[in-house]
JSON list of C-alpha atoms in Angstrom, two decimals:
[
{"chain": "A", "resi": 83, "resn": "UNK", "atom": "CA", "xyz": [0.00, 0.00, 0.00]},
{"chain": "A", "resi": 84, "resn": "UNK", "atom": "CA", "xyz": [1.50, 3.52, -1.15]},
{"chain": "A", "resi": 85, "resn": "UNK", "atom": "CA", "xyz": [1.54, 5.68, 2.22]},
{"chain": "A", "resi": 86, "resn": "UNK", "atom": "CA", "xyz": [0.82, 8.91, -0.46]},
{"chain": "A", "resi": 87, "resn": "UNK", "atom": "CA", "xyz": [-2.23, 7.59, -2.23]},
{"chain": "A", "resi": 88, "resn": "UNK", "atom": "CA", "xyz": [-3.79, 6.51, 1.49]},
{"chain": "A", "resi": 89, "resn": "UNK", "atom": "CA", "xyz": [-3.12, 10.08, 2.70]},
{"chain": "A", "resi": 90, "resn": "UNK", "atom": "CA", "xyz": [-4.39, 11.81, 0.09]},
{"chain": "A", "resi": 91, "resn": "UNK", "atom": "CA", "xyz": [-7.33, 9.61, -0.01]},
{"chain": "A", "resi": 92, "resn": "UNK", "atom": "CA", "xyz": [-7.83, 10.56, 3.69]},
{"chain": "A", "resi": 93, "resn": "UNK", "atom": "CA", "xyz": [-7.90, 14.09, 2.60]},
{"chain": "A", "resi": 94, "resn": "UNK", "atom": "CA", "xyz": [-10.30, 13.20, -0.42]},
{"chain": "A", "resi": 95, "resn": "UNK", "atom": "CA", "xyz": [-12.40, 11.33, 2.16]},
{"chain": "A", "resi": 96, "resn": "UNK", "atom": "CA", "xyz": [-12.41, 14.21, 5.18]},
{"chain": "A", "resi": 97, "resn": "UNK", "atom": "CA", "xyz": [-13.45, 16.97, 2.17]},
{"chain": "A", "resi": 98, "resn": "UNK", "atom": "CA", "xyz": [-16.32, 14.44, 1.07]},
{"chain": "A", "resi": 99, "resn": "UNK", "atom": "CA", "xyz": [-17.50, 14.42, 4.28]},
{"chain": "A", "resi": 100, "resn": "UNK", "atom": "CA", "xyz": [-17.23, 17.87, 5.06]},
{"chain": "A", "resi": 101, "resn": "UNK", "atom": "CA", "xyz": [-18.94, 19.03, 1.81]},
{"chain": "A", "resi": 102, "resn": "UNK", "atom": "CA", "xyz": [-21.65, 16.17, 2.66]},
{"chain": "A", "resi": 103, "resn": "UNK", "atom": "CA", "xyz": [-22.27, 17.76, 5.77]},
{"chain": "A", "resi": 104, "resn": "UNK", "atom": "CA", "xyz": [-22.52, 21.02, 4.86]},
{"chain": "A", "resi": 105, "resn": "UNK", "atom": "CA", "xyz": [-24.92, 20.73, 2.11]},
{"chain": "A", "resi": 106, "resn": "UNK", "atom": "CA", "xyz": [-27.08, 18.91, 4.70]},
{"chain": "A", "resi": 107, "resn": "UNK", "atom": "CA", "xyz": [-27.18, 21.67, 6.80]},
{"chain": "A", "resi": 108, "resn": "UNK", "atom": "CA", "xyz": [-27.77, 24.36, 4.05]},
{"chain": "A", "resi": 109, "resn": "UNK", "atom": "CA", "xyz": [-30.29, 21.55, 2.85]},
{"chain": "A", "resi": 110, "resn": "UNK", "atom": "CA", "xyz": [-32.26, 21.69, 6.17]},
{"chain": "A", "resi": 111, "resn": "UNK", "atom": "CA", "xyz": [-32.80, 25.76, 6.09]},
{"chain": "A", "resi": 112, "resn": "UNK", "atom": "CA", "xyz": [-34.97, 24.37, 2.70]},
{"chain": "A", "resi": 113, "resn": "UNK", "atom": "CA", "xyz": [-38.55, 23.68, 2.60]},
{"chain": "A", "resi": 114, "resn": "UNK", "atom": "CA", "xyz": [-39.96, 20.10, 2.57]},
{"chain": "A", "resi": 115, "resn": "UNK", "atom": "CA", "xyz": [-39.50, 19.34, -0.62]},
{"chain": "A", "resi": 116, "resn": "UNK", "atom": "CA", "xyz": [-36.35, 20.65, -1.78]},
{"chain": "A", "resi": 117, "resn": "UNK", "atom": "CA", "xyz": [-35.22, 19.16, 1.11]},
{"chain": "A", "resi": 118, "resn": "UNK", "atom": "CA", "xyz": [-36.33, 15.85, 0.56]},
{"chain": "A", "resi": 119, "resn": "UNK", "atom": "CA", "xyz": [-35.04, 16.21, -3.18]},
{"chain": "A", "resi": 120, "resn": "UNK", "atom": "CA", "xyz": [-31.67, 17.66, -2.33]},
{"chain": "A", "resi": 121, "resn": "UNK", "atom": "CA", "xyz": [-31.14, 14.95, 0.44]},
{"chain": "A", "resi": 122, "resn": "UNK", "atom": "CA", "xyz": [-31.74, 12.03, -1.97]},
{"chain": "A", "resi": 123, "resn": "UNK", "atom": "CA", "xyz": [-29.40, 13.67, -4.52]},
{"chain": "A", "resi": 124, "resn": "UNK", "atom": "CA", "xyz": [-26.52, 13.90, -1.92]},
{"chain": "A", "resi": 125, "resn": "UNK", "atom": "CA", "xyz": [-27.50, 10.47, -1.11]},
{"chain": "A", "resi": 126, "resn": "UNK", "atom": "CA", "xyz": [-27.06, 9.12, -4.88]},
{"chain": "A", "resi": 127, "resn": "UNK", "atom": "CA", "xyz": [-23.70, 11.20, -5.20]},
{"chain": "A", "resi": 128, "resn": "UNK", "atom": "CA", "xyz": [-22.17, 9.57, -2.10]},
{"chain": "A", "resi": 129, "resn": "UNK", "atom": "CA", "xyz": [-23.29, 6.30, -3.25]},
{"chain": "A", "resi": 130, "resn": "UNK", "atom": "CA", "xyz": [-21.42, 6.96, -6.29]},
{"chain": "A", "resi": 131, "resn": "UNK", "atom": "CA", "xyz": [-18.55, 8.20, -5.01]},
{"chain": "A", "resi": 132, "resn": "UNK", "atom": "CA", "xyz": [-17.87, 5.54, -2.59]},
{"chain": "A", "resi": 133, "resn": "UNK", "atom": "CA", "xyz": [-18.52, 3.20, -5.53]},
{"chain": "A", "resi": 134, "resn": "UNK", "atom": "CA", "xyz": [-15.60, 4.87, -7.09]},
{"chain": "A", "resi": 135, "resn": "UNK", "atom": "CA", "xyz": [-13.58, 4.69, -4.26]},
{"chain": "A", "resi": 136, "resn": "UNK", "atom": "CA", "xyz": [-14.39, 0.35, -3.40]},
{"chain": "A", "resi": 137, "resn": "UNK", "atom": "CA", "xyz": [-13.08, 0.32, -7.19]},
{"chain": "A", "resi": 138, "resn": "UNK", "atom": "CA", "xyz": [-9.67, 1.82, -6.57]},
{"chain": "A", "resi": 139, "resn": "UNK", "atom": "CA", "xyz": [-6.67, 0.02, -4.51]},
{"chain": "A", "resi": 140, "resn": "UNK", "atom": "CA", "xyz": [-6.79, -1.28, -1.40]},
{"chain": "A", "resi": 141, "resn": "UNK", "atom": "CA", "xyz": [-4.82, 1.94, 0.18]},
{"chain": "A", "resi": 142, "resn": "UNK", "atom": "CA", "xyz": [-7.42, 4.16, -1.79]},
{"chain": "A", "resi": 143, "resn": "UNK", "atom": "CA", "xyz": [-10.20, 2.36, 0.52]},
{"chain": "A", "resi": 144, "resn": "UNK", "atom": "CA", "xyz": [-7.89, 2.11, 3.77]},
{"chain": "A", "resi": 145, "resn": "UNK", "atom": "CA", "xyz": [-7.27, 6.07, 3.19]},
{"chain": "A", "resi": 146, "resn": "UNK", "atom": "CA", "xyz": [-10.64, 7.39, 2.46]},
{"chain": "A", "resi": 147, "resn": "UNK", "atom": "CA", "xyz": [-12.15, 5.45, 5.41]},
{"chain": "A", "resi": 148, "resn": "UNK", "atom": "CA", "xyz": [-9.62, 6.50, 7.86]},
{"chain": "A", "resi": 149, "resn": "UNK", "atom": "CA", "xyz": [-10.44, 10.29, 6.82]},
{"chain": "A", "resi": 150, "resn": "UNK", "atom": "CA", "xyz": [-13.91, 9.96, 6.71]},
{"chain": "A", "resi": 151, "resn": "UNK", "atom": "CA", "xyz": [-13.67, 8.10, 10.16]},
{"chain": "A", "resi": 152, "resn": "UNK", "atom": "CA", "xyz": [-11.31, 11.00, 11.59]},
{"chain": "A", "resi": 153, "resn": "UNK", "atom": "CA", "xyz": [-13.24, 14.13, 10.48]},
{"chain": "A", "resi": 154, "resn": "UNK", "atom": "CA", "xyz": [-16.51, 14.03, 12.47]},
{"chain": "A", "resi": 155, "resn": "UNK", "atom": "CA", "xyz": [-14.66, 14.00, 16.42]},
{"chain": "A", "resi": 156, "resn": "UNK", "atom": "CA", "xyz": [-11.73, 16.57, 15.05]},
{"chain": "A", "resi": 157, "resn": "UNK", "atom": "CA", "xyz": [-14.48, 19.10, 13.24]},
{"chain": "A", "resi": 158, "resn": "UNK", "atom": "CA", "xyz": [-16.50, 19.09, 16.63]},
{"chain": "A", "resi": 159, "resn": "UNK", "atom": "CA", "xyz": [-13.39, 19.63, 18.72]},
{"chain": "A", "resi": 160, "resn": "UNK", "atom": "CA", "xyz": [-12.55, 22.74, 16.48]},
{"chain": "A", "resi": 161, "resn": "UNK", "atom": "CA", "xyz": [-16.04, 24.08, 16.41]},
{"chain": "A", "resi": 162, "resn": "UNK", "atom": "CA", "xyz": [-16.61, 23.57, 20.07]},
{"chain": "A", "resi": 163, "resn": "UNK", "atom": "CA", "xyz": [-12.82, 25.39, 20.84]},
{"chain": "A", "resi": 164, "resn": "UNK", "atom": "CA", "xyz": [-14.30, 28.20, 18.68]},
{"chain": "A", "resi": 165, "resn": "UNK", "atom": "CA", "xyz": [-17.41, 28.60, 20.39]},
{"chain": "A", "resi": 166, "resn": "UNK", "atom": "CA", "xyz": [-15.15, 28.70, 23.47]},
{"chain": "A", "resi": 167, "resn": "UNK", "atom": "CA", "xyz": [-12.89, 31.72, 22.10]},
{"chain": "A", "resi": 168, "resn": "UNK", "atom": "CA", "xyz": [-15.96, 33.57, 21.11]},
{"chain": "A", "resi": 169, "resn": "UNK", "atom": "CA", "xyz": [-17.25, 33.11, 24.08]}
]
């Protein structure tokens, strides 16, 4: 496994996420039905792109899952440490 292609897979798997969960949130602010269309869109693109990634190598898989894994706990310590400094 190439220690490059599963970091920058982790990278390519943290911005997935990140993008995911930000168009969820600007998704909710959306009436019903956008929402509901907009959510099952996100849902197909995801789909695909993971489809993309279970293609690739074995240290394309490792990588994105360990940065998709990784993201969620480090973006709520960061937001959490900037609500803090706000504060």
């Amino acid at each position: 496994m190439d220690i490059l292609t599963a970091l920058a897979s982790a990278a390519f798997g943290s911005t997935v996420y990140l993008t995911a969960l930000s168009t969820v949130d600007w998704l909710n602010r959306m009436g019903p039905k956008a929402k509901v269309i907009g959510l099952v869109a996100t849902g197909v693109v995801l789909c695909a792109v993971v489809g993309l990634i279970a293609v690739a190598g074995k240290g394309v898989v490792v990588g994105f899952i360990v940065g998709a894994v990784l993201t969620p706990p480090v973006h709520r310590i960061l937001q959490r440490r900037g609500r803090v400094t706000n504060s």
